[in-house]
């Protein structure tokens, strides 16, 4: 699997990988920063890391090919019917605004 190896301030890295997708979300603003590492295995939403960042923190993200993945913090079910309903709702809203 292809994924991320993430180390913050030299700590032991977290490895997040999936056959579907994994993403790293780094956000900074309003005097606070945050990193989230999430993904999916097709049936579930997975969270490996969610952490507050401070100015000066060092974040190293490396792309890796691996079969060894760190344990996930949270697992949430993917409700495909709910996703389709939300998609249709957003599509109607955007069409109503003339954006699509």
CSV table of N, CA and C in Angstrom, one decimal:
chain,number,residue,atom,x,y,z
A,1,UNK,N,0.8,-1.2,0.0
A,1,UNK,CA,0.0,0.0,0.0
A,1,UNK,C,0.9,1.2,0.0
A,2,UNK,N,0.4,2.3,-0.6
A,2,UNK,CA,1.1,3.6,-0.6
A,2,UNK,C,0.4,4.4,0.5
A,3,UNK,N,1.2,5.1,1.3
A,3,UNK,CA,0.6,6.0,2.3
A,3,UNK,C,1.6,7.0,2.8
A,4,UNK,N,1.4,7.5,4.0
A,4,UNK,CA,2.2,8.5,4.6
A,4,UNK,C,2.9,8.0,5.9
A,5,UNK,N,4.1,8.4,6.1
A,5,UNK,CA,4.8,8.2,7.4
A,5,UNK,C,5.0,9.6,7.9
A,6,UNK,N,4.4,9.9,9.1
A,6,UNK,CA,4.4,11.2,9.7
A,6,UNK,C,5.1,11.2,11.0
A,7,UNK,N,6.0,12.2,11.2
A,7,UNK,CA,6.7,12.3,12.4
A,7,UNK,C,6.6,13.8,12.8
A,8,UNK,N,6.2,14.0,14.1
A,8,UNK,CA,6.1,15.4,14.6
A,8,UNK,C,7.2,15.6,15.7
A,9,UNK,N,8.0,16.6,15.5
A,9,UNK,CA,9.1,17.0,16.4
A,9,UNK,C,10.0,15.8,16.8
A,10,UNK,N,10.2,14.9,15.8
A,10,UNK,CA,11.2,13.8,16.0
A,10,UNK,C,10.6,12.6,16.7
A,11,UNK,N,9.3,12.6,17.0
A,11,UNK,CA,8.7,11.5,17.7
A,11,UNK,C,8.6,10.3,16.8
A,12,UNK,N,8.3,9.1,17.3
A,12,UNK,CA,8.1,7.9,16.6
A,12,UNK,C,7.1,8.1,15.5
A,13,UNK,N,7.4,7.8,14.2
A,13,UNK,CA,6.4,8.1,13.1
A,13,UNK,C,5.2,7.3,13.2
A,14,UNK,N,4.1,7.8,12.7
A,14,UNK,CA,2.9,7.1,12.5
A,14,UNK,C,2.8,6.8,11.0
A,15,UNK,N,2.4,5.6,10.6
A,15,UNK,CA,2.3,5.2,9.3
A,15,UNK,C,0.8,5.0,9.0
A,16,UNK,N,0.3,5.7,8.0
A,16,UNK,CA,-1.1,5.7,7.6
A,16,UNK,C,-1.2,5.3,6.1
A,17,UNK,N,-1.8,4.1,5.8
A,17,UNK,CA,-1.9,3.7,4.5
A,17,UNK,C,-3.2,2.9,4.3
A,18,UNK,N,-3.7,2.9,3.1
A,18,UNK,CA,-4.9,2.1,2.8
A,18,UNK,C,-4.9,1.8,1.3
A,19,UNK,N,-5.7,0.8,0.9
A,19,UNK,CA,-5.9,0.5,-0.5
A,19,UNK,C,-6.8,1.5,-1.2
A,20,UNK,N,-7.5,2.3,-0.4
A,20,UNK,CA,-8.4,3.3,-1.0
A,20,UNK,C,-7.8,4.7,-1.0
A,21,UNK,N,-7.8,5.4,0.1
A,21,UNK,CA,-7.1,6.7,0.1
A,21,UNK,C,-6.8,7.1,1.6
A,22,UNK,N,-5.8,7.9,1.6
A,22,UNK,CA,-5.3,8.5,2.9
A,22,UNK,C,-5.0,10.0,2.5
A,23,UNK,N,-5.3,10.9,3.5
A,23,UNK,CA,-4.9,12.3,3.2
A,23,UNK,C,-4.4,12.9,4.5
A,24,UNK,N,-3.5,13.9,4.3
A,24,UNK,CA,-3.0,14.7,5.4
A,24,UNK,C,-3.6,16.1,5.3
A,25,UNK,N,-4.2,16.6,6.4
A,25,UNK,CA,-4.8,17.9,6.4
A,25,UNK,C,-4.0,18.7,7.4
A,26,UNK,N,-3.2,19.7,6.9
A,26,UNK,CA,-2.5,20.6,7.8
A,26,UNK,C,-3.2,22.0,7.7
A,27,UNK,N,-3.6,22.5,8.9
A,27,UNK,CA,-4.3,23.7,8.9
A,27,UNK,C,-3.7,24.7,9.9
A,28,UNK,N,-3.6,26.0,9.6
A,28,UNK,CA,-3.1,26.9,10.5
A,28,UNK,C,-3.8,28.2,10.3
A,29,UNK,N,-4.3,28.8,11.4
A,29,UNK,CA,-5.0,30.1,11.3
A,29,UNK,C,-5.7,30.4,12.6
A,30,UNK,N,-6.0,31.7,12.8
A,30,UNK,CA,-6.6,32.1,14.1
A,30,UNK,C,-5.8,31.7,15.3
A,31,UNK,N,-4.5,31.8,15.2
A,31,UNK,CA,-3.5,31.5,16.2
A,31,UNK,C,-3.5,30.0,16.7
A,32,UNK,N,-4.0,29.1,15.9
A,32,UNK,CA,-3.9,27.7,16.2
A,32,UNK,C,-3.7,26.9,14.9
A,33,UNK,N,-3.0,25.8,15.1
A,33,UNK,CA,-2.7,24.9,14.0
A,33,UNK,C,-3.2,23.5,14.3
A,34,UNK,N,-3.4,22.7,13.3
A,34,UNK,CA,-3.8,21.3,13.5
A,34,UNK,C,-3.4,20.4,12.4
A,35,UNK,N,-3.1,19.2,12.7
A,35,UNK,CA,-2.8,18.2,11.7
A,35,UNK,C,-3.8,17.0,11.9
A,36,UNK,N,-4.4,16.6,10.7
A,36,UNK,CA,-5.2,15.4,10.8
A,36,UNK,C,-4.8,14.4,9.7
A,37,UNK,N,-4.7,13.2,10.0
A,37,UNK,CA,-4.3,12.1,9.0
A,37,UNK,C,-5.5,11.2,9.0
A,38,UNK,N,-6.2,11.1,7.9
A,38,UNK,CA,-7.4,10.3,7.7
A,38,UNK,C,-7.4,9.6,6.4
A,39,UNK,N,-8.3,8.6,6.3
A,39,UNK,CA,-8.4,7.9,5.1
A,39,UNK,C,-9.7,7.0,5.1
A,40,UNK,N,-9.7,6.0,4.2
A,40,UNK,CA,-10.8,5.1,4.1
A,40,UNK,C,-10.3,3.7,3.6
A,41,UNK,N,-11.1,2.7,4.1
A,41,UNK,CA,-10.8,1.4,3.5
A,41,UNK,C,-12.0,0.9,2.6
A,42,UNK,N,-12.8,1.9,2.3
A,42,UNK,CA,-14.0,1.6,1.4
A,42,UNK,C,-15.2,1.4,2.2
A,43,UNK,N,-15.1,0.9,3.4
A,43,UNK,CA,-16.3,0.6,4.3
A,43,UNK,C,-16.3,1.5,5.5
A,44,UNK,N,-15.1,2.1,5.8
A,44,UNK,CA,-15.0,2.9,7.0
A,44,UNK,C,-14.2,4.1,6.8
A,45,UNK,N,-14.4,5.2,7.6
A,45,UNK,CA,-13.6,6.3,7.6
A,45,UNK,C,-12.6,6.1,8.8
A,46,UNK,N,-11.3,6.3,8.5
A,46,UNK,CA,-10.3,6.0,9.5
A,46,UNK,C,-9.5,7.3,9.9
A,47,UNK,N,-9.2,7.4,11.2
A,47,UNK,CA,-8.4,8.5,11.6
A,47,UNK,C,-7.2,8.0,12.4
A,48,UNK,N,-6.0,8.3,11.9
A,48,UNK,CA,-4.8,7.9,12.5
A,48,UNK,C,-4.3,9.0,13.5
A,49,UNK,N,-4.5,10.2,13.2
A,49,UNK,CA,-3.9,11.3,14.0
A,49,UNK,C,-4.8,12.6,13.9
A,50,UNK,N,-4.9,13.2,15.0
A,50,UNK,CA,-5.5,14.6,15.0
A,50,UNK,C,-4.8,15.2,16.2
A,51,UNK,N,-4.1,16.3,15.9
A,51,UNK,CA,-3.2,16.9,16.9
A,51,UNK,C,-3.1,18.4,16.7
A,52,UNK,N,-3.0,19.1,17.8
A,52,UNK,CA,-2.8,20.5,17.7
A,52,UNK,C,-1.3,20.8,17.4
A,53,UNK,N,-1.0,21.8,16.6
A,53,UNK,CA,0.4,22.1,16.3
A,53,UNK,C,0.6,23.5,16.9
A,54,UNK,N,1.9,23.8,17.2
A,54,UNK,CA,2.3,25.1,17.7
A,54,UNK,C,3.4,25.6,16.8
A,55,UNK,N,3.5,26.9,16.8
A,55,UNK,CA,4.5,27.5,15.9
A,55,UNK,C,5.9,26.9,16.3
A,56,UNK,N,6.6,26.6,15.2
A,56,UNK,CA,8.0,26.0,15.4
A,56,UNK,C,8.0,24.5,15.4
A,57,UNK,N,6.8,23.8,15.5
A,57,UNK,CA,6.7,22.4,15.4
A,57,UNK,C,7.3,21.9,14.1
A,58,UNK,N,7.9,20.8,14.1
A,58,UNK,CA,8.5,20.2,12.8
A,58,UNK,C,7.7,19.0,12.4
A,59,UNK,N,7.1,19.1,11.3
A,59,UNK,CA,6.3,18.0,10.8
A,59,UNK,C,7.0,17.4,9.5
A,60,UNK,N,7.3,16.1,9.6
A,60,UNK,CA,7.9,15.5,8.4
A,60,UNK,C,6.9,14.5,7.9
A,61,UNK,N,6.5,14.6,6.6
A,61,UNK,CA,5.6,13.7,6.0
A,61,UNK,C,6.3,13.1,4.8
A,62,UNK,N,6.4,11.8,4.8
A,62,UNK,CA,7.1,11.1,3.8
A,62,UNK,C,6.2,10.1,3.1
A,63,UNK,N,6.2,10.0,1.8
A,63,UNK,CA,5.4,9.0,1.1
A,63,UNK,C,6.1,7.7,1.2
A,64,UNK,N,5.4,6.6,1.5
A,64,UNK,CA,6.0,5.3,1.7
A,64,UNK,C,5.1,4.2,1.0
A,65,UNK,N,5.8,3.1,0.7
A,65,UNK,CA,5.1,1.9,0.3
A,65,UNK,C,5.3,0.9,1.4
A,66,UNK,N,4.2,0.5,2.0
A,66,UNK,CA,4.3,-0.3,3.2
A,66,UNK,C,3.2,-1.3,3.4
A,67,UNK,N,3.4,-2.3,4.2
A,67,UNK,CA,2.4,-3.3,4.6
A,67,UNK,C,2.1,-3.1,6.1
A,68,UNK,N,2.9,-2.3,6.8
A,68,UNK,CA,2.8,-2.1,8.2
A,68,UNK,C,2.2,-0.7,8.5
A,69,UNK,N,1.0,-0.8,9.0
A,69,UNK,CA,0.2,0.5,9.2
A,69,UNK,C,0.0,0.6,10.7
A,70,UNK,N,0.1,1.9,11.2
A,70,UNK,CA,-0.1,2.1,12.6
A,70,UNK,C,-1.6,1.9,13.0
A,71,UNK,N,-1.9,1.6,14.2
A,71,UNK,CA,-3.3,1.5,14.6
A,71,UNK,C,-4.0,2.8,14.5
A,72,UNK,N,-5.3,2.7,14.1
A,72,UNK,CA,-6.1,3.9,13.9
A,72,UNK,C,-6.7,4.3,15.2
A,73,UNK,N,-7.0,5.6,15.4
A,73,UNK,CA,-7.6,6.2,16.6
A,73,UNK,C,-9.1,5.9,16.6
A,74,UNK,N,-9.7,6.2,15.4
A,74,UNK,CA,-11.2,6.1,15.3
A,74,UNK,C,-11.5,5.4,14.0
A,75,UNK,N,-12.6,4.7,14.0
A,75,UNK,CA,-13.2,4.1,12.8
A,75,UNK,C,-14.7,4.4,12.8
A,76,UNK,N,-15.1,5.0,11.7
A,76,UNK,CA,-16.6,5.3,11.5
A,76,UNK,C,-17.1,4.7,10.2
A,77,UNK,N,-18.3,4.1,10.3
A,77,UNK,CA,-18.9,3.5,9.1
A,77,UNK,C,-19.2,4.5,8.0
A,78,UNK,N,-18.9,4.1,6.8
A,78,UNK,CA,-19.3,4.8,5.6
A,78,UNK,C,-20.8,4.5,5.3
A,79,UNK,N,-21.7,5.4,5.3
A,79,UNK,CA,-23.0,5.1,4.9
A,79,UNK,C,-23.2,5.6,3.5
A,80,UNK,N,-23.2,4.7,2.5
A,80,UNK,CA,-23.2,5.1,1.1
A,80,UNK,C,-24.6,5.8,0.8
A,81,UNK,N,-25.7,5.3,1.4
A,81,UNK,CA,-26.9,5.9,1.1
A,81,UNK,C,-27.0,7.4,1.6
A,82,UNK,N,-26.4,7.6,2.8
A,82,UNK,CA,-26.3,9.0,3.3
A,82,UNK,C,-25.4,9.9,2.4
A,83,UNK,N,-24.3,9.3,1.9
A,83,UNK,CA,-23.4,10.0,1.0
A,83,UNK,C,-24.1,10.4,-0.3
A,84,UNK,N,-24.9,9.5,-0.8
A,84,UNK,CA,-25.6,9.8,-2.1
A,84,UNK,C,-26.7,10.8,-1.8
A,85,UNK,N,-27.4,10.8,-0.7
A,85,UNK,CA,-28.4,11.7,-0.4
A,85,UNK,C,-27.8,13.1,-0.2
A,86,UNK,N,-26.6,13.2,0.4
A,86,UNK,CA,-26.0,14.5,0.6
A,86,UNK,C,-25.4,15.0,-0.7
A,87,UNK,N,-24.9,14.1,-1.6
A,87,UNK,CA,-24.5,14.5,-2.9
A,87,UNK,C,-25.6,15.2,-3.7
A,88,UNK,N,-26.8,14.5,-3.7
A,88,UNK,CA,-27.9,15.0,-4.4
A,88,UNK,C,-28.4,16.4,-3.9
A,89,UNK,N,-28.3,16.5,-2.6
A,89,UNK,CA,-28.7,17.8,-1.9
A,89,UNK,C,-27.8,18.9,-2.4
A,90,UNK,N,-26.4,18.6,-2.3
A,90,UNK,CA,-25.5,19.6,-2.7
A,90,UNK,C,-25.6,20.0,-4.2
A,91,UNK,N,-25.8,19.0,-5.0
A,91,UNK,CA,-26.0,19.2,-6.4
A,91,UNK,C,-27.1,20.1,-6.7
A,92,UNK,N,-28.2,19.9,-6.0
A,92,UNK,CA,-29.4,20.8,-6.2
A,92,UNK,C,-29.1,22.2,-5.8
A,93,UNK,N,-28.4,22.4,-4.7
A,93,UNK,CA,-28.0,23.7,-4.2
A,93,UNK,C,-27.1,24.4,-5.2
A,94,UNK,N,-26.1,23.7,-5.7
A,94,UNK,CA,-25.2,24.3,-6.7
A,94,UNK,C,-25.9,24.7,-8.0
A,95,UNK,N,-26.8,23.8,-8.4
A,95,UNK,CA,-27.6,24.1,-9.6
A,95,UNK,C,-28.5,25.3,-9.4
A,96,UNK,N,-29.1,25.4,-8.2
A,96,UNK,CA,-29.9,26.5,-7.9
A,96,UNK,C,-29.2,27.9,-7.9
A,97,UNK,N,-27.9,27.8,-7.6
A,97,UNK,CA,-27.1,29.0,-7.6
A,97,UNK,C,-26.4,29.2,-9.0
A,98,UNK,N,-26.7,28.3,-9.9
A,98,UNK,CA,-26.1,28.5,-11.3
A,98,UNK,C,-24.6,28.2,-11.3
A,99,UNK,N,-24.1,27.4,-10.3
A,99,UNK,CA,-22.7,27.1,-10.3
A,99,UNK,C,-22.3,25.8,-11.1
A,100,UNK,N,-23.3,25.0,-11.3
A,100,UNK,CA,-23.1,23.8,-12.2
A,100,UNK,C,-24.3,23.6,-13.1
